[in-house]
mmCIF file of C-alpha atoms and ligand atoms in Angstrom:
data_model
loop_
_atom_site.group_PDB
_atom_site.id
_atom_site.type_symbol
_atom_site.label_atom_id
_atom_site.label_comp_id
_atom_site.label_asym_id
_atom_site.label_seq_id
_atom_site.Cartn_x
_atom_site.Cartn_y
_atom_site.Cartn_z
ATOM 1 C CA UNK A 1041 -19.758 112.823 175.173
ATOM 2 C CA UNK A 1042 -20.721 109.839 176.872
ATOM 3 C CA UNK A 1043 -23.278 109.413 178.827
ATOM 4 C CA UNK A 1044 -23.684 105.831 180.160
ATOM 5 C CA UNK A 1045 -21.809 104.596 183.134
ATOM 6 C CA UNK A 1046 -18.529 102.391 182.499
ATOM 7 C CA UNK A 1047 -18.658 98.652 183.937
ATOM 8 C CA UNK A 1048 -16.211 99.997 187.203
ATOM 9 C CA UNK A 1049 -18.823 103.121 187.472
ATOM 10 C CA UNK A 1050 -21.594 100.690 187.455
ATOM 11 C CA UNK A 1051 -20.388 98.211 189.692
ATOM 12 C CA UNK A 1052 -19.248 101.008 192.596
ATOM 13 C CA UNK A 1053 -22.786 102.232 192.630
ATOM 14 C CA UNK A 1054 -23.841 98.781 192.359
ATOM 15 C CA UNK A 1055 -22.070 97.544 195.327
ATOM 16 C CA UNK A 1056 -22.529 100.349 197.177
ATOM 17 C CA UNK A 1057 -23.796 98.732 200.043
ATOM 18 C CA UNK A 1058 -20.660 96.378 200.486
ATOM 19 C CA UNK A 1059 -17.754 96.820 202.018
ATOM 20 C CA UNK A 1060 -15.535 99.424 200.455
ATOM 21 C CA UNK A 1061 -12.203 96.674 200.194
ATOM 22 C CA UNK A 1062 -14.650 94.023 199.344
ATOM 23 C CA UNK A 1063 -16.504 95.464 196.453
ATOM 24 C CA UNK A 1064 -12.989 97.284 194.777
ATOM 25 C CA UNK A 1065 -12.133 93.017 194.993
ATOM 26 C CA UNK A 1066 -15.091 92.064 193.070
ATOM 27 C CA UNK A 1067 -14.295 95.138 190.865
ATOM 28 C CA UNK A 1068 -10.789 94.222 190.190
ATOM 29 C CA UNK A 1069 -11.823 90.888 189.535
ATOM 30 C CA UNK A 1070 -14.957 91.583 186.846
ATOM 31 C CA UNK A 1071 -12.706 94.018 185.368
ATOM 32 C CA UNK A 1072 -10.157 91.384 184.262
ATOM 33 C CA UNK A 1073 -12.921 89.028 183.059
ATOM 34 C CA UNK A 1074 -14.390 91.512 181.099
ATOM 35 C CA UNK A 1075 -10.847 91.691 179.622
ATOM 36 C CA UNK A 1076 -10.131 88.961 178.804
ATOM 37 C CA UNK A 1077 -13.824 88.611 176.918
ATOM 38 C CA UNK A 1078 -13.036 91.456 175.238
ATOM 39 C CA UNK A 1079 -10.108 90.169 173.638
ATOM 40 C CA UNK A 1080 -12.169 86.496 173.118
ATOM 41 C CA UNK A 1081 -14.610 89.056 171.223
ATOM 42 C CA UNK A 1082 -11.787 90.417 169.054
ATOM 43 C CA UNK A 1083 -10.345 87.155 168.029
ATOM 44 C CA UNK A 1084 -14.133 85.544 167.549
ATOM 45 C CA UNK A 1085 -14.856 88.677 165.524
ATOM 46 C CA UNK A 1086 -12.086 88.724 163.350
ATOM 47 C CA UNK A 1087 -13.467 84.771 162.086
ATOM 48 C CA UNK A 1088 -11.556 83.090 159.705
ATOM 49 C CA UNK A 1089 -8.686 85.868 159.469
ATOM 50 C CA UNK A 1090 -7.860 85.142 162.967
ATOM 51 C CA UNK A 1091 -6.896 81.545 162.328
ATOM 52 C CA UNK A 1092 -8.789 80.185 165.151
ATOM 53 C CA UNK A 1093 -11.621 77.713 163.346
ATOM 54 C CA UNK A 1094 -11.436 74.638 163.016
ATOM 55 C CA UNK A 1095 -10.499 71.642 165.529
ATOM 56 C CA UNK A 1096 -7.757 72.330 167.924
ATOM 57 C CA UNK A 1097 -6.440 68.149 167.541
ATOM 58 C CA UNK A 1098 -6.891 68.088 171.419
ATOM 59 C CA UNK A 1099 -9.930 66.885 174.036
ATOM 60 C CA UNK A 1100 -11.473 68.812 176.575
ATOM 61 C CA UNK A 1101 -11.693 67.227 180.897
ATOM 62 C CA UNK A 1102 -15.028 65.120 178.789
ATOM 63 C CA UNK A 1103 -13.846 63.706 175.700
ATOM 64 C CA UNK A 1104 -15.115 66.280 173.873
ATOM 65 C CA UNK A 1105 -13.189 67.650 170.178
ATOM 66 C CA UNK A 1106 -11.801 71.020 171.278
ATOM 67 C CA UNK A 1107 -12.367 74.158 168.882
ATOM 68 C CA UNK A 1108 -8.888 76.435 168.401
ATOM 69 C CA UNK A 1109 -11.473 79.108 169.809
ATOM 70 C CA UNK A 1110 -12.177 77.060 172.957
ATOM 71 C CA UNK A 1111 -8.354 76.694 173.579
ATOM 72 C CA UNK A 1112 -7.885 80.081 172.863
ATOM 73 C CA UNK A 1113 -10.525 81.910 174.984
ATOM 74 C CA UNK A 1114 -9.414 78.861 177.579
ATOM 75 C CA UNK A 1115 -5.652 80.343 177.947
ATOM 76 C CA UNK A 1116 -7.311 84.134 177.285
ATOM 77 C CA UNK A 1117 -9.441 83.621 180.551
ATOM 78 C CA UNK A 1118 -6.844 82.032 181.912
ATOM 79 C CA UNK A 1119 -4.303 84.580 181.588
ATOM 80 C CA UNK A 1120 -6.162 87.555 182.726
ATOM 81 C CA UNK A 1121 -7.311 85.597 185.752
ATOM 82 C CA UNK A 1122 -3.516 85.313 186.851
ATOM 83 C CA UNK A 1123 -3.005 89.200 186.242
ATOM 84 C CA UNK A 1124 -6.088 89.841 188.933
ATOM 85 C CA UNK A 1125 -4.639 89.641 192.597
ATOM 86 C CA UNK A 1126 -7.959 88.375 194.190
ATOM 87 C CA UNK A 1127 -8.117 84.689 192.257
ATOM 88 C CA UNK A 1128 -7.041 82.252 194.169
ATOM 89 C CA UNK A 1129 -7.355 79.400 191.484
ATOM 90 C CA UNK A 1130 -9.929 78.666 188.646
ATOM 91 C CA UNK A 1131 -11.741 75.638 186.761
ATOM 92 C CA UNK A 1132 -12.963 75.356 183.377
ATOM 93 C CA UNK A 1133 -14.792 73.197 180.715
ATOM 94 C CA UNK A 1134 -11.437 72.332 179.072
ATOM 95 C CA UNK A 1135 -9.285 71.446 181.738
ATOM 96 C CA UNK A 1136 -10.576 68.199 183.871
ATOM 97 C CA UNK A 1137 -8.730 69.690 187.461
ATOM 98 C CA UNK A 1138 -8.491 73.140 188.818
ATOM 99 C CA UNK A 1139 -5.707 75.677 188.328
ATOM 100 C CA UNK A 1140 -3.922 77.683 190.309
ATOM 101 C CA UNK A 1141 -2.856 81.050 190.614
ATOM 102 C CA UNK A 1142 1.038 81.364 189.703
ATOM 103 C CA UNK A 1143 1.191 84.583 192.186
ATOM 104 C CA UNK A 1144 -1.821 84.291 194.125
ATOM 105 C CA UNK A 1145 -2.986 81.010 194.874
ATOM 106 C CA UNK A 1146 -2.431 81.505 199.124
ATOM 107 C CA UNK A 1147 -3.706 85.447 199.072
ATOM 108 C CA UNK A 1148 -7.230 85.477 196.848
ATOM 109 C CA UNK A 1149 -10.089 85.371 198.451
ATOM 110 C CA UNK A 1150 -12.090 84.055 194.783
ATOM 111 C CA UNK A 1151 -12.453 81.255 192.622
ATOM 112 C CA UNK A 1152 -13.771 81.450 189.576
ATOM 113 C CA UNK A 1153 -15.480 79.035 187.333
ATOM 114 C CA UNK A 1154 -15.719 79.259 183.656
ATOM 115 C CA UNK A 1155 -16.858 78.164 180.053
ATOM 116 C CA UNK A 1156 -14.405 79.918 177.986
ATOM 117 C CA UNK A 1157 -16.554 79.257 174.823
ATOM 118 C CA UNK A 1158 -20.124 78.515 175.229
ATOM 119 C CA UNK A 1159 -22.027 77.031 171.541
ATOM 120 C CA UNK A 1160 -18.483 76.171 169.629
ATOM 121 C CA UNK A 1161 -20.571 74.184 167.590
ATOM 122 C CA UNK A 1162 -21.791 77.316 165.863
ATOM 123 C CA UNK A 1163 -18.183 79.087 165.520
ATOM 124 C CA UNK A 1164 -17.698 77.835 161.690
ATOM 125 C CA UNK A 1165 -21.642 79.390 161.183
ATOM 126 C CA UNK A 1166 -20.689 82.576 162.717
ATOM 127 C CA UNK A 1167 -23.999 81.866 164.833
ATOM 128 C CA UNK A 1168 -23.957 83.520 168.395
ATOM 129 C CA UNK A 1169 -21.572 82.135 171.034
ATOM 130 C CA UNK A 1170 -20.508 83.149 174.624
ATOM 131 C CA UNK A 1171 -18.638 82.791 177.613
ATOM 132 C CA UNK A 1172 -20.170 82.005 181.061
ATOM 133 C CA UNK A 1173 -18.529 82.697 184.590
ATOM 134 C CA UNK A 1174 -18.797 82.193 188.418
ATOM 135 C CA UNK A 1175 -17.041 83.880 191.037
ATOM 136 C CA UNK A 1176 -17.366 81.628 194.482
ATOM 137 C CA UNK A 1177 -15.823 82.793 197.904
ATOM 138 C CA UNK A 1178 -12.142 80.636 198.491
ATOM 139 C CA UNK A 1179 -13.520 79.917 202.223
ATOM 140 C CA UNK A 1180 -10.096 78.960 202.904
ATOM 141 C CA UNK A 1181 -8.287 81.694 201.918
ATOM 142 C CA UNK A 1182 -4.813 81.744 202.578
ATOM 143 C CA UNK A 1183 -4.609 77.628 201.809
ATOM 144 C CA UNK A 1184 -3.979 76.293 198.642
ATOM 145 C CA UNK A 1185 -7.925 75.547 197.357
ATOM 146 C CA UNK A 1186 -8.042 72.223 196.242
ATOM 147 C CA UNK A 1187 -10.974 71.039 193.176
ATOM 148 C CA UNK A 1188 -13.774 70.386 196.444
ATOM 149 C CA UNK A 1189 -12.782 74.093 197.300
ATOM 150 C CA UNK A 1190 -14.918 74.505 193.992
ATOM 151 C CA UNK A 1191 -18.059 72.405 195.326
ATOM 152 C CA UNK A 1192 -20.019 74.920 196.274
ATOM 153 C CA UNK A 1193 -24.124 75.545 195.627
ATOM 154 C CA UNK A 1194 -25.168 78.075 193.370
ATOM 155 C CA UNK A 1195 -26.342 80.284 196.142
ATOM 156 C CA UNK A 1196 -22.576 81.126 197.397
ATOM 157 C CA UNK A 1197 -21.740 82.527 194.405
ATOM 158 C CA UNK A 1198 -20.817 85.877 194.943
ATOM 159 C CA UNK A 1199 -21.201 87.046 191.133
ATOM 160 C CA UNK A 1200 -22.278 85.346 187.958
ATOM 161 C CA UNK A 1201 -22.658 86.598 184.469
ATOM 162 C CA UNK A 1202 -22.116 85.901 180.669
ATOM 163 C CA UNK A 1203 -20.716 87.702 177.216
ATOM 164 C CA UNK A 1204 -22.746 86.885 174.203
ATOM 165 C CA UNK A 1205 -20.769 87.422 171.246
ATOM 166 C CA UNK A 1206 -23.078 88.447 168.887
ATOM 167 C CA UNK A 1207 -23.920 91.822 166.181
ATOM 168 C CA UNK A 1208 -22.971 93.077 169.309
ATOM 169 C CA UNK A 1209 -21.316 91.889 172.251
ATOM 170 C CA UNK A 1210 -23.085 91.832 175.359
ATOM 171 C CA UNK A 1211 -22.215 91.345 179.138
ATOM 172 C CA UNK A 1212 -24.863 90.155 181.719
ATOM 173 C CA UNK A 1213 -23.752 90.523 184.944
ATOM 174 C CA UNK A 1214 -25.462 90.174 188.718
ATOM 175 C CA UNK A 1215 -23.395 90.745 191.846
ATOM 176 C CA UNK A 1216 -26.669 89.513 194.058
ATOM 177 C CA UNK A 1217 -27.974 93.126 193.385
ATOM 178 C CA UNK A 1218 -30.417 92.534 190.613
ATOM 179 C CA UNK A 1219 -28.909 92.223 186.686
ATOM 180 C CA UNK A 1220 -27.204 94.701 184.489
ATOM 181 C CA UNK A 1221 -26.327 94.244 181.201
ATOM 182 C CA UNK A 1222 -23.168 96.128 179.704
ATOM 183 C CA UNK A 1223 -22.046 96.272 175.682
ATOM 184 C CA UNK A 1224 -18.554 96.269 174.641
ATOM 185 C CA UNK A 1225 -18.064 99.855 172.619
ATOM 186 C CA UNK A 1226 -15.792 98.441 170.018
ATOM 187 C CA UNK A 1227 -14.997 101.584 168.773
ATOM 188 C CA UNK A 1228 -12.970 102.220 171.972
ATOM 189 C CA UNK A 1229 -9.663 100.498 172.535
ATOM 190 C CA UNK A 1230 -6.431 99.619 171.094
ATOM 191 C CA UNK A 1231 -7.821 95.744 170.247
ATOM 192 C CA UNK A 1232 -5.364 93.108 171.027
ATOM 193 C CA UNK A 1233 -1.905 92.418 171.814
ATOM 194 C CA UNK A 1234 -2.265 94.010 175.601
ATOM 195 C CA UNK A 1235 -3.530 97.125 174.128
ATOM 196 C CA UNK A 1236 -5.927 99.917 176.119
ATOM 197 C CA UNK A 1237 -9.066 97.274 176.239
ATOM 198 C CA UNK A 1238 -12.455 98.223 174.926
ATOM 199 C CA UNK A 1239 -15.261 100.149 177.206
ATOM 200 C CA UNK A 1240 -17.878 98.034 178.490
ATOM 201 C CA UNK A 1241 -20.773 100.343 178.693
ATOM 202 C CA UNK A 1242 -24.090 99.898 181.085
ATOM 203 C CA UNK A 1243 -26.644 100.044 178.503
ATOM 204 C CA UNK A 1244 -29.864 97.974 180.870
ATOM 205 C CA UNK A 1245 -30.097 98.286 184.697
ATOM 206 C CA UNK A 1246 -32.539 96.107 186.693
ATOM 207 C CA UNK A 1247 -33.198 93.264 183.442
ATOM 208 C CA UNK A 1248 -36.274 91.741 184.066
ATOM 209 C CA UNK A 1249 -37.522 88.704 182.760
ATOM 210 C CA UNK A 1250 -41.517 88.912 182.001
ATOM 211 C CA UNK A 1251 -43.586 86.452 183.794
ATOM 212 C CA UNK A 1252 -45.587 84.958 181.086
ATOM 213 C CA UNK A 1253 -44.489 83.786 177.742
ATOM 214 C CA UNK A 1254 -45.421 81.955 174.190
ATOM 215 C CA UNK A 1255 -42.124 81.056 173.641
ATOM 216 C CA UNK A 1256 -39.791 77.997 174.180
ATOM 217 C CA UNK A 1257 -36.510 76.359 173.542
ATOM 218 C CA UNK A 1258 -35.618 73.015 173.497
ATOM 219 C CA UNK A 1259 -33.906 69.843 171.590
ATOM 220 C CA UNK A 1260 -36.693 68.892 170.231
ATOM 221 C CA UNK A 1261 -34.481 65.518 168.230
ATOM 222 C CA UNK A 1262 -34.277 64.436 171.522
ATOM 223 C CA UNK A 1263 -37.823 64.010 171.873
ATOM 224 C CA UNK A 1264 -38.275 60.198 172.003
ATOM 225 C CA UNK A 1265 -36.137 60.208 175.381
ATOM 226 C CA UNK A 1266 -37.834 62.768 177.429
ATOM 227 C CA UNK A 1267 -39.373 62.217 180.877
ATOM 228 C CA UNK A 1268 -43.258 62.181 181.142
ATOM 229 C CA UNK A 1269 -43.618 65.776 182.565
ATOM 230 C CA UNK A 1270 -41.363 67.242 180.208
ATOM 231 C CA UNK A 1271 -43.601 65.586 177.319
ATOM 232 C CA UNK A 1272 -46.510 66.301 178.407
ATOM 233 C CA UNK A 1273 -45.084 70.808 178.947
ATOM 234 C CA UNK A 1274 -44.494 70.327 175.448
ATOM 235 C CA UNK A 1275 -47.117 68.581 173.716
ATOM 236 C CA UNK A 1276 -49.872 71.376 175.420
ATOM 237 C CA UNK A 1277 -47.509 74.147 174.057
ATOM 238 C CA UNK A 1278 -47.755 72.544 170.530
ATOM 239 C CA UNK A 1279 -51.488 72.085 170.965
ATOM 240 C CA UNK A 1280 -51.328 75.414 170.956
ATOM 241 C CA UNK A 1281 -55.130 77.219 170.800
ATOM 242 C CA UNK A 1282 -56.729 74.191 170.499
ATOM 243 C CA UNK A 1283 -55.020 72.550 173.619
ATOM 244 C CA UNK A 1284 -55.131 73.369 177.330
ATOM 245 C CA UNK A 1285 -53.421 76.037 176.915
ATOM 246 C CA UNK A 1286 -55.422 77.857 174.366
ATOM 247 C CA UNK A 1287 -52.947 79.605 173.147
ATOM 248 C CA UNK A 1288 -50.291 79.068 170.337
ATOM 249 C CA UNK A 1289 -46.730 78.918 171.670
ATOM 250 C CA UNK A 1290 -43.578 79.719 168.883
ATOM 251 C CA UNK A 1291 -40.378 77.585 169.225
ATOM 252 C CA UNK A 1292 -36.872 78.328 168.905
ATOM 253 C CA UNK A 1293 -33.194 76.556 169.212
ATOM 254 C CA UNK A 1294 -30.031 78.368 168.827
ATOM 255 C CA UNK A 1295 -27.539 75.493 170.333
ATOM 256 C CA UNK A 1296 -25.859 78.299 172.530
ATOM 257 C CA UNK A 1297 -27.226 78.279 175.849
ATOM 258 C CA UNK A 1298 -26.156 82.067 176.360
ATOM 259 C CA UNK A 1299 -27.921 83.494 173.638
ATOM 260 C CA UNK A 1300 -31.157 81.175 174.452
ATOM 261 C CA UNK A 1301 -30.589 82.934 178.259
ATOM 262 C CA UNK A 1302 -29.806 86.134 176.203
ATOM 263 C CA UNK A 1303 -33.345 86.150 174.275
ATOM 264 C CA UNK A 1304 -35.310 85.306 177.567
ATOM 265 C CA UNK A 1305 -33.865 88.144 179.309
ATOM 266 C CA UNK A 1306 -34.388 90.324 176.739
ATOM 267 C CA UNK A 1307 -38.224 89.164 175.875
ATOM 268 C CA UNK A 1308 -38.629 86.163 178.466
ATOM 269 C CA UNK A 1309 -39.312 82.339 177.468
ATOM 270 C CA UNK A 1310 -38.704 79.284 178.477
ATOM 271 C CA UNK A 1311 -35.375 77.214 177.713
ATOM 272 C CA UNK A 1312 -34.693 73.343 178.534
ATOM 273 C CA UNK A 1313 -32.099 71.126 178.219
ATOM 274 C CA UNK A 1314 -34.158 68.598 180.629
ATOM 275 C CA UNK A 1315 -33.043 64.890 182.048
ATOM 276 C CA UNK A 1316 -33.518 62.207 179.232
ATOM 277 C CA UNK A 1317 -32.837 58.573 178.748
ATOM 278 C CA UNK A 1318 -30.253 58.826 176.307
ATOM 279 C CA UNK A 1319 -27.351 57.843 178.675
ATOM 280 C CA UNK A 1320 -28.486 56.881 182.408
ATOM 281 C CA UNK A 1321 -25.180 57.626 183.206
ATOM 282 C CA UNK A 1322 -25.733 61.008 182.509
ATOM 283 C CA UNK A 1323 -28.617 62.930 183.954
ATOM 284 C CA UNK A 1324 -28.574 66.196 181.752
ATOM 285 C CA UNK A 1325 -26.156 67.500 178.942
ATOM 286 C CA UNK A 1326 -25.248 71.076 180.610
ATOM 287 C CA UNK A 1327 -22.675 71.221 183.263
ATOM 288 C CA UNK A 1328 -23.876 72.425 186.777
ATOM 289 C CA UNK A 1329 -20.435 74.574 187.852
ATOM 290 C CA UNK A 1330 -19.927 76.960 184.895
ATOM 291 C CA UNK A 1331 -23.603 76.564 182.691
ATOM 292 C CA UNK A 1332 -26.609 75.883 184.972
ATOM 293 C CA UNK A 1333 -25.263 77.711 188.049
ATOM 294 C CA UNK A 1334 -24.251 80.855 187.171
ATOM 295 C CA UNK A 1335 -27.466 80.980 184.861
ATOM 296 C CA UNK A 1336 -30.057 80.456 187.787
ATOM 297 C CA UNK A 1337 -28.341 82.997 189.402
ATOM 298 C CA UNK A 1338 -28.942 85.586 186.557
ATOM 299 C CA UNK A 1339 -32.323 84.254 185.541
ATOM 300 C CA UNK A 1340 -33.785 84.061 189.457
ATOM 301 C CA UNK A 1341 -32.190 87.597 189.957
ATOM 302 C CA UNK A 1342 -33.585 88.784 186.788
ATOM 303 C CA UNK A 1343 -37.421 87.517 188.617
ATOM 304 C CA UNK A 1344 -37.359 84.124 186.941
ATOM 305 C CA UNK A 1345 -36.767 80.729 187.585
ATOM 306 C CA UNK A 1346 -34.472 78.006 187.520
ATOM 307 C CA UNK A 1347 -35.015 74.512 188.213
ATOM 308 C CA UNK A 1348 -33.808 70.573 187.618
ATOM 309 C CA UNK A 1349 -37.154 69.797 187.049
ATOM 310 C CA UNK A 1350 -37.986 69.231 190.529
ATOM 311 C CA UNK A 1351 -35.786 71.305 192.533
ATOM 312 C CA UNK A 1352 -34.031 75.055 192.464
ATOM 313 C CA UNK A 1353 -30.672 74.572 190.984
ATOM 314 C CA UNK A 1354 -28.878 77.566 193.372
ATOM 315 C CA UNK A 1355 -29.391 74.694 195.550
ATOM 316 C CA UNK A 1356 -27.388 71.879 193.777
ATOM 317 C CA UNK A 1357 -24.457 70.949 196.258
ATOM 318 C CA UNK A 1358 -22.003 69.702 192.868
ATOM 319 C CA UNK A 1359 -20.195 66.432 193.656
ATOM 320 C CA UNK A 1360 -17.620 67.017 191.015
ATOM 321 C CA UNK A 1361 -16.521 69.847 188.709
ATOM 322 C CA UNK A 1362 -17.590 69.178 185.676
ATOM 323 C CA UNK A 1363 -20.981 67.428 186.937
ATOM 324 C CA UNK A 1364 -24.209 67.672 184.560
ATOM 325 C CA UNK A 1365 -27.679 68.477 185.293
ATOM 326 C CA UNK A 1366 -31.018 68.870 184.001
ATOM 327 C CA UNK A 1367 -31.765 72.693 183.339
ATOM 328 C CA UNK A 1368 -35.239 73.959 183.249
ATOM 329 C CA UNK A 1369 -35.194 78.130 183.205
ATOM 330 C CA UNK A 1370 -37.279 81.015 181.943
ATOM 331 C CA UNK A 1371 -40.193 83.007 182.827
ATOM 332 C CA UNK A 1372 -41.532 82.242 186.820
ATOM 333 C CA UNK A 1373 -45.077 81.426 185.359
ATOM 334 C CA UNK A 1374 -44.280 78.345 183.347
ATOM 335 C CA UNK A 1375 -41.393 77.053 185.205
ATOM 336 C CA UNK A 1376 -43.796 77.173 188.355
ATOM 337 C CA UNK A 1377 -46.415 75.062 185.954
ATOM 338 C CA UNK A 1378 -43.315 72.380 184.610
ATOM 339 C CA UNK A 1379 -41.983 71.726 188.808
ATOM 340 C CA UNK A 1380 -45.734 71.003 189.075
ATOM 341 C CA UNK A 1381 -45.647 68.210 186.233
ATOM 342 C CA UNK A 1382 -42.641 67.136 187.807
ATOM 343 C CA UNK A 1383 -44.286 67.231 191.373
ATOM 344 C CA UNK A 1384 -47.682 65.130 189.792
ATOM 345 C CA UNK A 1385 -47.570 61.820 191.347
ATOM 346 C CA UNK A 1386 -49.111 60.682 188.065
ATOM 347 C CA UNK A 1387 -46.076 61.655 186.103
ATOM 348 C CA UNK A 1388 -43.837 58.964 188.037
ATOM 349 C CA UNK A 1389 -40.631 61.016 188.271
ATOM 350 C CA UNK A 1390 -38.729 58.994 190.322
ATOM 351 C CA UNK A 1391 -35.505 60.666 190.770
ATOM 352 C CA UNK A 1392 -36.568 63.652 193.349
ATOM 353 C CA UNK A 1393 -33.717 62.863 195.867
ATOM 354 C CA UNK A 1394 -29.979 64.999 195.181
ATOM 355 C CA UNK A 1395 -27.352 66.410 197.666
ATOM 356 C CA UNK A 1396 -28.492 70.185 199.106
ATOM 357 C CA UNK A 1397 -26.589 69.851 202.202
ATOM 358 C CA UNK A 1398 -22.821 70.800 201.581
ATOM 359 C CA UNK A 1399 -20.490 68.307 201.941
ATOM 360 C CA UNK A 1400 -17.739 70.852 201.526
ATOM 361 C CA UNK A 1401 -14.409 69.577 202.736
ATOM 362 C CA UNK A 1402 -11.368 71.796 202.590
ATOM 363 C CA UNK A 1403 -7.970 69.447 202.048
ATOM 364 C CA UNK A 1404 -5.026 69.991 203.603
ATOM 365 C CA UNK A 1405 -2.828 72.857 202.200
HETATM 366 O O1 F6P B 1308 -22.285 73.826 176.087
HETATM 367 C C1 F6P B 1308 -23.318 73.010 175.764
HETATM 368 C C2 F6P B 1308 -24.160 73.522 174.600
HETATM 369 O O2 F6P B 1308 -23.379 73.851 173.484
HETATM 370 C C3 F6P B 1308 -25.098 74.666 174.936
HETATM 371 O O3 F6P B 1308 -24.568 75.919 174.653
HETATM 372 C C4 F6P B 1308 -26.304 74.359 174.080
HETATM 373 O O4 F6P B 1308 -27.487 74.789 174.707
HETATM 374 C C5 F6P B 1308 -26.278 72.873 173.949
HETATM 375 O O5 F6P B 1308 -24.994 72.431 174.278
HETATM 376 C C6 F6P B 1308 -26.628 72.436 172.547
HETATM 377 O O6 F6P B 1308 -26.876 71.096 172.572
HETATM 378 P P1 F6P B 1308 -27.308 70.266 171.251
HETATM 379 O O7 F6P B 1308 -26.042 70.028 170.521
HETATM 380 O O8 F6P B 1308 -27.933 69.047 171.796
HETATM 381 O O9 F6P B 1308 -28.260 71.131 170.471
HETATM 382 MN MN1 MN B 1309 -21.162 75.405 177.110
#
C-alpha cells in the first residue's frame, strides 16, 4: 500500500489556500514537467544503450557544443509543455529566442523557463545531472508573449523547482509555500514511448536548509580571478582552526549546480559560482532566467540565502534571456557574512549598481 502523497495530492493540499481554477493550472502545468523529466530520467538512465552521449554536432543560443542529451531533454520539455493548456510560450538554454505554444500561445496564463540538462559535462561520467525550471505569470495573457514577456525578477515567479538525476531521481519543488521534495518511483509506469508515466512520490515536506555550515563549493581553478571579498570568504575557510574562523571547513565540486543545490538542501553549505575577471564581458558563468533564479527561490524558501554578492538575486530585473550572473547561495549564516565582505568598503567592490526596477515592456501582439 502506499502511503506517501502523489505530486497532484501534494500540490492540492499545498495550494490549498489559492484559488481552486488557479492552483488545478499550476497543477496541470507541474504535472507535465514532471513528465517530461520523467522520461529525461529514463533516457539519462538507460546511458549508453539509449544512444544519447556524445556531441549532438549543433550549438546552443551561447556557442556552446550541445550534448544529444541536451537536445533531447530540450525537445522532451518542449513537447510536454505544448500538451499542457496553461503555457503560453517557453525559453530555454538551447534555443537563443522564445517559443511558442502551437495551441496555446493566446490562452495560457504561464511561461516557463528551463535548463533541459543541467551539468552535461558529467553525462559521459554518469556523474549527477538535472533539469531546472521557472514558471512566471504571462501578464499579458491573451497576446502573443514576446522574449521581454520573459524579463521578469525572480520574485514573480509563481513556481520554481529542479530534478536531480541521480541513484535516485529527485524533484524539488516550491510553489511560494515552503519546499517539498518528491522521488520518481521507477518501479511505477510503463517508461517511455507515451506510456502511463512514473509516480512522483512526496518523500520531504517543509526542506530546510540549516543555518550554519563547514562546507563549501566552488571553482576553485578559477582562483587567480576572483574578487577581493570572495578571496578573502575563502582563504578564512581554508585557514580553517587556525584562522578566524577557528574551525576547519571541507570542500566539494560536483560541476552540476543542481546536485551542489541538492546537497545543501539536504545538509546545508555554501555554493558559488561568484563574478571573476576572466571575461569582463561576462559578469558570472550561470544564467540568471533558468539557473540562479529559480534556485534563490528554492534556497530562500528553504530559509537560506541567495545573493550576487551584493544584492538578493529574486531581485535581478534580467535584461535578456539568457543573461549571466554571479551566484552566491547556501546556508543564511555565511551568505549574511560573504554580502558583508562584499559590503566592506575596504574590499573595493565596485560594481554594486544593477536594474531592480522592471523595465517590463509588453510588445505588440
Ligand atoms: O550549467 C552550468 C554548469 O554546468 C553548472 O551546472 C555548474 O555548476 C557549472 O556550470 C560548472 O562549471 P565549471 O565547468 O566551471 O566547473
Ligand atoms: Mn546549467
Amino acid at each position: 500500500m502506499r502511503d506517501k502523497p502523489t505530486l497532484q495530492e501534494a500540490l492540492a493540499h499545498n495550494l490549498r489556500d489559492a484559488e481552486p481554477q488557479e492552483a488545478q493550472a499550476l497543477i496541470d502545468t507541474i504535472s507535465c514537467i514532471a513528465y517530461a523529466c520523467a522520461r529525461i530520467s529514463e533516457v539519462a538512465g538507460l546511458g549508453v544503450l539509449a544512444g544519447a552521449h556524445g556531441l549532438a554536432d549543433s550549438e546552443n543560443s551561447q556557442g556552446e557544443a550541445q550534448k544529444k542529451l541536451d537536445v533531447l531533454a530540450d525537445e522532451l520539455m518542449s513537447q510536454h509543455l505544448e500538451d499542457c493548456g496553461h503555457v503560453a510560450g517557453w525559453a530555454s538554454e538551447e534555443h537563443e529566442c522564445h517559443l511558442l505554444s502551437r495551441r496555446h500561445a493566446r490562452k495560457g496564463g504561464y511561461l516557463v523557463v528551463y535548463d533541459p540538462l543541467d551539468g552535461s559535462s558529467n553525462i559521459e561520467a554518469n556523474i549527477s545531472i538535472g533539469t531546472i525550471f521557472s514558471v512566471l505569470p504571462h501578464v499579458y495573457q491573451g497576446m502573443l508573449p514576446t522574449d521581454s514577456s520573459y524579463l521578469q525578477p525572480g520574485s514573480e515567479q509563481i513556481a520554481a523547482g529542479y530534478v536531480l538525476y541521480g541513484p535516485a531521481t529527485i524533484m524539488v519543488l516550491s510553489c511560494k509555500r515552503g519546499v517539498l521534495m518528491f522521488t520518481l518511483d521507477k518501479r511505477t509506469g510503463q517508461g517511455g514511448q507515451g506510456g502511463e508515466p512514473a509516480r512522483w512520490l512526496l518523500t520531504q515536506e517543509d526542506v530546510r536548509i540549516a543555518p550554519h555550515t563547514k562546507e563549501f563549493a566552488i571553482n576553485a581553478s578559477n582562483q587567480r580571478f576572483w574578487e577581493k571579498p570572495v578571496q578573502r570568504y575563502i582563504a578564512e575557510c581554508v585557514a580553517g582552526e587556525s584562522g578566524p574562523r577557528m574551525k576547519d571547513f571541507n570542500m566539494r565540486w560536483v560541476a552540476s549546480m543542481v546536485a551542489e543545490v541538492h546537497r545543501i538542501m539536504t545538509r546545508g553549505g555554501v555554493f558559488m559560482y561568484p563574478r571573476d575577471t576572466r571575461e569582463p564581458r561576462k559578469p558570472g558563468r550561470l544564467r540568471l532566467m533558468y539557473e540562479a533564479a529559480p534556485m534563490a527561490m528554492l534556497v530562500e524558501q528553504a530559509g537560506g540565502r541567495a545573493v550576487n554578492g551584493t544584492h538578493d538575486l529574486l531581485e535581478q530585473v534580467p535584461d535578456t534571456l539568457h543573461q549571466r550572473v554571479p551566484v552566491i547561495l547556501g546556508s543564511r549564516d555565511e551568505i549574511d557574512r560573504i554580502v558583508s565582505y562584499h559590503a566592506d568598503p575596504h574590499e573595493n567592490v565596485s560594481w554594486q549598481l544593477f536594474k531592480t526596477r522592471s523595465l517590463f515592456v509588453q510588445p505588440q501582439a
